[in-house]
Amino acid sequence: MKKYLYKYIVCVAVLFSGLSFAQQTPAPKQSQAISIVGATAHIGNGQVIENATIVFENGKIVRVGASATTQTAGKVIDAKGKHVYPGFIAPNSTLGLVEVDAVRATKDEDEIGNFNPHIRSLIAYNTESKVVESCRPNGILTAQIVPRGGRVSGTSSIVQLDAWNWEDAAVKVDDGIHLNWPSNFSRGRWWLGEPRGLSPNKDYAKQVIAIQDGFNEVSSYLNGSRSPKHLPNEAMNGLFKGSQKLYVHVDTEKGMLDAIAFAKKNNVKIVIVGGYHAHKIATTLRQNDIPVLLHRTHSVPEMDDEDYDLSYKKAKILTDAGVLVGLENSGQMERMNTRNLPFLAGTVAAQGLDKEKALQLITSNTAKILGIDDRLGTLEVGKDATLFISEGDALDMRGNILTYAFIEGRMLSLETHQTKLWKRYMEKYSRK
């Protein structure tokens, strides 16, 4: 009896584990041309086409224009009264690297050690993640997967969010290396008896020198015999050759200025990630052509004397100053909150930035910063048909209701665990 009971329990456990963790089957390759007709097309570069027609086949956009002058082909989707957008792009994300914060076995976002440029986030990316799946119904179709921890965290890659495995998911492999710049301030560790609040980081200068010493060592290795082979140093080769970018995670004004000087000295291309005080050095950023992936818009001020709405309007300040800005969403519950990315841009628009420029913060601007603007970020001929149709304004949670979504022309399922729960409880309330 116990034997059969045990088998029964095992079978039930396997069944429910499959229901709980399996993602939908990735969409099949586009088999026929598709035409979206009648929608308002938000191109992603500031342009809007009313009553537009967009035609794509073999995963690429082949025609975009006014419906009156643009010929359709293949399957026609009537999108009159709706809106078409390029797929949103989530940079600096740990999507697919952690599934459940409280379950250690599902966490694969960092590695032991302080210098890990050879650690590649791509091979740890979990395409079966239910968190990844939850982003697609809000229009997030592409993400930069970034490792965490240490001084040099590792190497990021860019993926599309509907794939069988990480090889299929890859859009751009090993796009850049991530450096956590030291802060020139530190917070008192009360549990060690240190004073509470901010105080100068007495080790800041030493930490910056250590970074430069590490880069000098890498440069010497790459310009020497490169024997014996040293994997961390080898992983930095693309950075010194110019094929990779250095993503510097830094927030303070002095930290950013020092990082810019460091980049010039080492002749590497950098992107500021976080940039909490970037608005204070906007002119310097513009003059040095350094883009910023700005910290989460939905956050409170860190300093007592700052405007309560500083985080909301910072993107506009930088954009008006001529800085190339994208939005990133790292922080508390960052993976689950990734689906709110469009509403971060919507908040920026509510603070005065033109709505189409706000859209660029999560489409074309981010694509340029990540180096994928030849394929993604706008609805233009020759680019990937990674786009979606929304009932209304996709930067507003009331209008962000997707009816269709496509990645490289493949029609996606928009069903997730969350949408199933929503439908279930909507039915419950409709019975009252």
XYZ file of C-alpha atoms in Angstrom:
432
model
C 0.000 0.000 0.000
C 2.795 2.391 0.975
C 4.590 1.566 -2.272
C 1.590 2.581 -4.414
C 0.936 5.676 -2.279
C 4.533 6.774 -2.770
C 4.269 6.346 -6.561
C 1.030 8.335 -6.552
C 2.623 11.207 -4.630
C 5.622 11.263 -6.971
C 3.380 11.361 -10.069
C 1.288 14.215 -8.660
C 4.441 16.149 -7.707
C 5.881 15.759 -11.209
C 2.589 16.856 -12.774
C 2.313 19.995 -10.669
C 5.986 20.872 -11.090
C 5.457 20.808 -14.847
C 2.402 23.008 -14.574
C 4.222 25.400 -12.271
C 7.480 25.925 -14.143
C 7.072 25.103 -17.841
C 6.991 28.089 -20.157
C 4.867 28.096 -23.284
C 6.380 26.529 -26.371
C 8.281 29.215 -28.338
C 6.469 30.489 -31.401
C 7.282 28.879 -34.765
C 9.191 30.703 -37.490
C 7.153 33.139 -39.559
C 5.658 31.204 -42.480
C 3.814 33.930 -44.409
C 3.845 37.685 -44.845
C 1.816 39.649 -42.290
C 0.334 43.114 -42.757
C -0.856 45.285 -39.871
C -3.339 47.802 -41.238
C -5.020 50.901 -39.828
C -3.077 51.362 -36.601
C -1.262 54.422 -35.318
C 2.390 53.463 -35.771
C 4.860 54.804 -33.213
C 8.077 54.348 -35.175
C 10.372 54.737 -32.153
C 12.473 57.579 -33.608
C 9.981 60.335 -32.776
C 7.858 59.805 -35.886
C 4.185 58.821 -35.761
C 2.189 57.568 -38.756
C -1.586 57.645 -38.443
C -3.578 54.943 -40.240
C -0.390 53.082 -41.053
C 0.394 49.786 -42.741
C 3.344 47.686 -41.648
C 4.313 44.602 -43.664
C 6.858 42.007 -42.563
C 8.003 38.658 -43.873
C 10.799 36.230 -43.042
C 11.153 38.041 -39.733
C 11.998 41.424 -41.269
C 9.991 44.600 -41.861
C 9.617 45.153 -45.624
C 7.170 48.081 -45.840
C 6.067 50.901 -43.526
C 3.842 53.789 -44.535
C 0.398 55.292 -44.756
C -2.283 52.732 -45.581
C -3.411 54.732 -48.602
C -0.042 54.265 -50.303
C 1.356 51.038 -48.848
C 0.524 47.682 -50.422
C -0.401 44.813 -48.112
C 0.710 41.190 -48.417
C -0.162 37.856 -46.829
C -2.266 37.746 -43.676
C -3.922 41.079 -42.879
C -4.490 42.149 -39.260
C -7.063 44.921 -38.902
C -5.648 47.207 -36.197
C -7.869 50.233 -36.735
C -8.018 52.337 -33.588
C -5.035 50.539 -32.054
C -1.332 51.352 -31.743
C 1.804 49.604 -33.013
C 5.137 49.918 -31.223
C 8.643 48.493 -31.592
C 9.330 45.949 -28.857
C 10.557 47.509 -25.634
C 14.144 46.789 -24.546
C 15.117 46.207 -20.903
C 18.826 46.938 -20.264
C 20.864 46.042 -17.166
C 18.549 43.197 -16.210
C 18.993 39.916 -14.329
C 15.972 38.332 -16.015
C 16.448 34.591 -16.322
C 19.312 34.512 -13.819
C 17.135 34.297 -10.710
C 13.691 32.748 -10.511
C 12.760 32.846 -6.822
C 14.753 35.148 -4.533
C 14.123 32.982 -1.487
C 15.267 29.758 -3.185
C 19.043 29.717 -3.427
C 19.116 26.965 -6.040
C 17.367 29.294 -8.526
C 19.865 32.148 -8.054
C 22.680 32.395 -10.607
C 23.351 36.124 -10.902
C 26.884 36.339 -9.489
C 30.056 34.365 -8.893
C 32.722 34.226 -6.185
C 35.592 36.612 -6.756
C 36.196 40.292 -7.448
C 37.492 40.190 -11.039
C 35.252 38.084 -13.281
C 35.176 39.483 -16.840
C 35.157 35.901 -18.152
C 31.842 35.106 -16.428
C 29.207 35.102 -19.184
C 25.596 35.775 -18.235
C 24.330 34.261 -21.488
C 25.080 30.643 -20.663
C 23.260 30.989 -17.326
C 20.158 32.574 -18.877
C 17.054 30.460 -18.256
C 14.657 30.633 -21.207
C 12.081 28.669 -19.189
C 11.733 31.430 -16.606
C 8.151 32.323 -15.773
C 9.348 35.807 -14.822
C 10.671 36.330 -18.349
C 7.351 35.120 -19.707
C 5.474 37.724 -17.647
C 7.260 40.611 -19.397
C 5.978 39.941 -22.904
C 2.315 40.942 -22.320
C 3.546 44.454 -21.455
C 5.638 44.759 -24.618
C 9.109 43.941 -23.251
C 10.506 41.646 -25.935
C 14.285 42.108 -25.617
C 16.636 42.380 -22.637
C 20.285 42.819 -21.773
C 21.173 40.079 -19.272
C 23.781 41.324 -16.810
C 25.744 39.538 -14.054
C 26.164 41.076 -10.607
C 28.748 41.160 -7.835
C 32.449 41.918 -7.436
C 34.356 44.841 -8.900
C 34.160 43.442 -12.447
C 30.936 41.410 -12.535
C 31.317 39.756 -15.920
C 30.058 39.953 -19.471
C 26.483 40.681 -20.528
C 24.577 39.567 -23.624
C 21.339 40.664 -25.270
C 18.490 38.197 -25.766
C 15.020 38.040 -27.213
C 12.399 36.761 -24.791
C 10.909 33.775 -26.620
C 13.342 30.922 -27.179
C 14.034 27.239 -26.554
C 17.531 27.835 -25.196
C 20.126 30.543 -24.727
C 21.657 29.873 -28.141
C 18.324 30.623 -29.824
C 17.696 33.590 -27.541
C 20.961 35.415 -28.302
C 20.636 38.692 -30.220
C 24.104 40.043 -29.419
C 26.650 37.854 -27.653
C 29.028 39.326 -25.045
C 28.156 42.950 -25.801
C 30.038 44.437 -22.860
C 31.795 44.097 -19.521
C 30.365 45.463 -16.288
C 32.439 47.412 -13.775
C 31.093 48.445 -10.361
C 32.829 51.737 -9.671
C 33.605 52.402 -5.984
C 31.576 55.088 -4.242
C 33.405 58.049 -2.757
C 30.933 57.870 0.120
C 30.067 55.019 2.440
C 27.196 54.409 4.802
C 28.012 53.639 8.413
C 27.703 49.969 9.295
C 25.930 50.339 12.617
C 26.351 46.645 13.392
C 30.129 47.238 13.470
C 29.814 50.319 15.644
C 30.372 52.802 12.781
C 28.468 56.121 12.781
C 25.192 56.030 10.896
C 24.687 58.057 7.727
C 27.016 59.024 4.884
C 30.703 59.629 5.403
C 33.663 59.923 2.991
C 35.038 56.609 1.778
C 38.637 56.772 3.016
C 39.624 53.905 0.710
C 38.180 55.447 -2.468
C 41.507 56.565 -3.968
C 43.077 53.161 -3.293
C 40.122 51.398 -4.912
C 40.359 53.540 -8.057
C 44.112 52.909 -8.270
C 43.440 49.171 -7.928
C 41.078 49.320 -10.915
C 43.709 51.083 -13.029
C 46.384 48.608 -11.924
C 44.110 45.762 -12.965
C 43.575 47.299 -16.419
C 47.315 47.883 -16.806
C 47.906 44.218 -16.073
C 45.296 43.167 -18.641
C 46.796 45.490 -21.261
C 50.286 44.119 -20.647
C 49.015 40.575 -20.996
C 47.089 41.257 -24.238
C 50.087 43.022 -25.777
C 52.492 40.292 -24.704
C 52.828 36.595 -25.475
C 49.486 35.770 -23.795
C 51.048 32.631 -22.409
C 50.072 30.897 -20.252
C 46.485 31.644 -21.180
C 44.620 33.707 -18.577
C 40.852 33.513 -19.123
C 39.838 36.716 -17.268
C 42.401 38.744 -19.203
C 41.441 37.110 -22.497
C 37.802 38.112 -21.851
C 38.833 41.788 -21.859
C 40.275 41.649 -25.384
C 37.100 42.926 -27.055
C 36.998 45.875 -24.695
C 40.484 47.046 -25.692
C 39.810 46.338 -29.388
C 36.635 48.435 -29.330
C 34.132 45.663 -30.092
C 32.765 45.758 -26.527
C 31.659 48.539 -24.220
C 32.482 49.043 -20.576
C 29.293 49.503 -18.558
C 30.294 51.467 -15.476
C 27.794 51.184 -12.649
C 28.220 54.443 -10.757
C 25.946 57.038 -9.148
C 27.977 59.846 -7.598
C 29.120 62.970 -9.395
C 32.812 62.471 -8.548
C 32.582 58.772 -9.377
C 31.235 59.505 -12.852
C 33.856 62.187 -13.551
C 36.611 59.818 -12.441
C 35.134 57.032 -14.578
C 35.140 59.330 -17.628
C 38.794 60.215 -17.017
C 39.560 56.513 -16.594
C 37.853 55.686 -19.910
C 39.875 58.349 -21.733
C 43.118 57.130 -20.245
C 42.439 53.524 -21.239
C 40.777 54.365 -24.594
C 37.634 52.349 -23.910
C 34.004 53.167 -24.702
C 31.854 53.491 -21.595
C 28.181 53.673 -20.696
C 27.124 55.082 -17.331
C 24.668 52.730 -15.626
C 22.562 54.073 -12.771
C 23.852 57.639 -12.919
C 21.842 58.926 -9.976
C 23.631 62.298 -10.094
C 24.134 62.319 -13.877
C 22.038 65.484 -14.218
C 24.787 67.361 -12.357
C 27.357 66.615 -15.076
C 25.037 66.615 -18.111
C 27.290 68.981 -20.088
C 30.357 66.790 -19.508
C 28.440 63.685 -20.568
C 27.268 65.362 -23.775
C 30.698 66.737 -24.619
C 32.250 63.295 -24.206
C 29.407 61.516 -26.028
C 28.729 59.225 -23.067
C 25.247 57.706 -22.825
C 23.417 56.944 -19.592
C 21.196 54.032 -18.649
C 19.315 55.917 -15.969
C 18.281 54.329 -12.684
C 14.691 53.352 -11.925
C 12.337 56.296 -12.437
C 9.962 55.017 -9.763
C 12.265 55.680 -6.817
C 12.445 58.161 -3.975
C 15.155 60.833 -3.498
C 18.313 59.660 -1.739
C 19.289 63.038 -0.322
C 17.271 65.151 2.106
C 17.631 68.347 0.073
C 16.548 66.903 -3.292
C 13.235 67.505 -5.024
C 10.672 64.820 -4.237
C 10.146 64.293 -7.972
C 13.813 64.378 -9.040
C 13.807 60.753 -10.213
C 10.725 61.423 -12.329
C 12.171 64.393 -14.222
C 15.874 63.470 -14.418
C 15.532 61.795 -17.831
C 14.051 64.979 -19.272
C 16.847 67.103 -17.802
C 19.471 64.876 -19.424
C 17.595 64.573 -22.729
C 17.161 68.347 -22.962
C 20.927 68.672 -22.367
C 21.631 66.445 -25.387
C 22.631 63.268 -23.518
C 21.596 59.908 -25.001
C 19.440 58.329 -22.291
C 17.873 54.923 -21.788
C 15.941 53.629 -18.787
C 16.960 50.675 -16.637
C 15.035 49.086 -13.784
C 17.568 47.479 -11.436
C 16.890 47.477 -7.726
C 14.447 45.836 -5.386
C 12.477 43.008 -7.054
C 14.032 44.066 -10.354
C 13.132 40.937 -12.311
C 9.462 40.992 -11.369
C 9.359 44.755 -11.868
C 10.813 44.557 -15.379
C 7.294 44.344 -16.768
C 6.748 47.912 -15.481
C 9.445 49.337 -17.785
C 6.965 51.103 -20.127
C 5.400 52.881 -17.170
C 8.781 54.284 -16.143
C 8.848 55.998 -19.544
C 5.242 57.040 -19.064
C 6.171 58.775 -15.809
C 8.937 60.684 -17.607
C 6.377 61.796 -20.219
C 4.077 62.962 -17.432
C 6.915 65.227 -16.246
C 7.013 67.124 -19.521
C 9.091 65.078 -21.947
C 7.402 64.635 -25.321
C 5.605 61.273 -25.400
C 7.493 60.028 -28.470
C 10.829 61.033 -26.931
C 9.829 59.173 -23.788
C 9.149 56.130 -25.966
C 12.683 56.394 -27.352
C 14.051 55.909 -23.824
C 13.010 52.245 -23.995
C 13.306 51.649 -27.753
C 15.692 53.413 -30.145
C 17.868 55.113 -27.513
C 18.457 51.865 -25.652
C 19.095 50.045 -28.930
C 21.780 52.614 -29.828
C 23.392 52.374 -26.395
C 23.506 48.570 -26.576
C 24.704 48.549 -30.179
C 21.693 46.718 -31.622
C 20.048 49.637 -33.438
C 20.807 47.993 -36.791
C 18.177 45.365 -35.894
C 15.908 46.730 -33.173
C 14.445 49.855 -31.612
C 12.389 51.273 -34.488
C 9.763 50.213 -37.014
C 11.851 50.691 -40.138
C 12.402 48.673 -43.301
C 15.120 46.060 -42.916
C 14.860 45.760 -39.156
C 13.596 42.767 -37.193
C 9.822 42.463 -36.991
C 9.951 42.636 -33.198
C 6.888 44.681 -32.400
C 3.447 44.608 -30.829
C -0.082 45.933 -31.156
C -1.663 47.634 -28.151
C -5.271 48.645 -27.545
C -4.102 52.072 -26.369
C -1.124 54.072 -25.130
C 1.486 51.451 -24.211
C 3.226 53.844 -21.788
C 0.040 54.015 -19.706
C -1.021 50.942 -17.744
C -4.637 51.640 -18.702
C -3.832 51.482 -22.408
C -1.074 48.862 -22.354
C -3.280 45.944 -23.382
C -1.572 43.857 -26.046
C -3.542 41.990 -28.683
C -0.575 40.771 -30.761
C 3.177 40.577 -30.243
C 5.915 39.401 -32.609
C 9.599 38.600 -32.201
C 11.430 38.369 -35.544
C 8.018 37.938 -37.165
C 6.990 35.028 -34.935
C 3.573 35.509 -33.353
C 3.865 35.091 -29.590
C 1.501 33.714 -27.001
C 0.546 36.449 -24.545
C -0.793 33.965 -21.994
C 1.090 33.748 -18.688
C 0.458 32.600 -15.152
C -0.571 36.180 -14.312
C -3.044 36.494 -17.188
C -4.609 33.170 -16.233
C -5.101 34.366 -12.667
C -6.500 37.672 -13.926
C -9.080 35.918 -16.096
C -9.974 33.545 -13.288
C -10.713 36.269 -10.771
C -12.377 38.569 -13.303
C -14.814 35.725 -13.871
C -15.342 35.474 -10.132
C -16.200 39.161 -9.812
C -18.405 39.137 -12.911
C -20.676 36.628 -11.202
C -21.598 39.081 -8.453
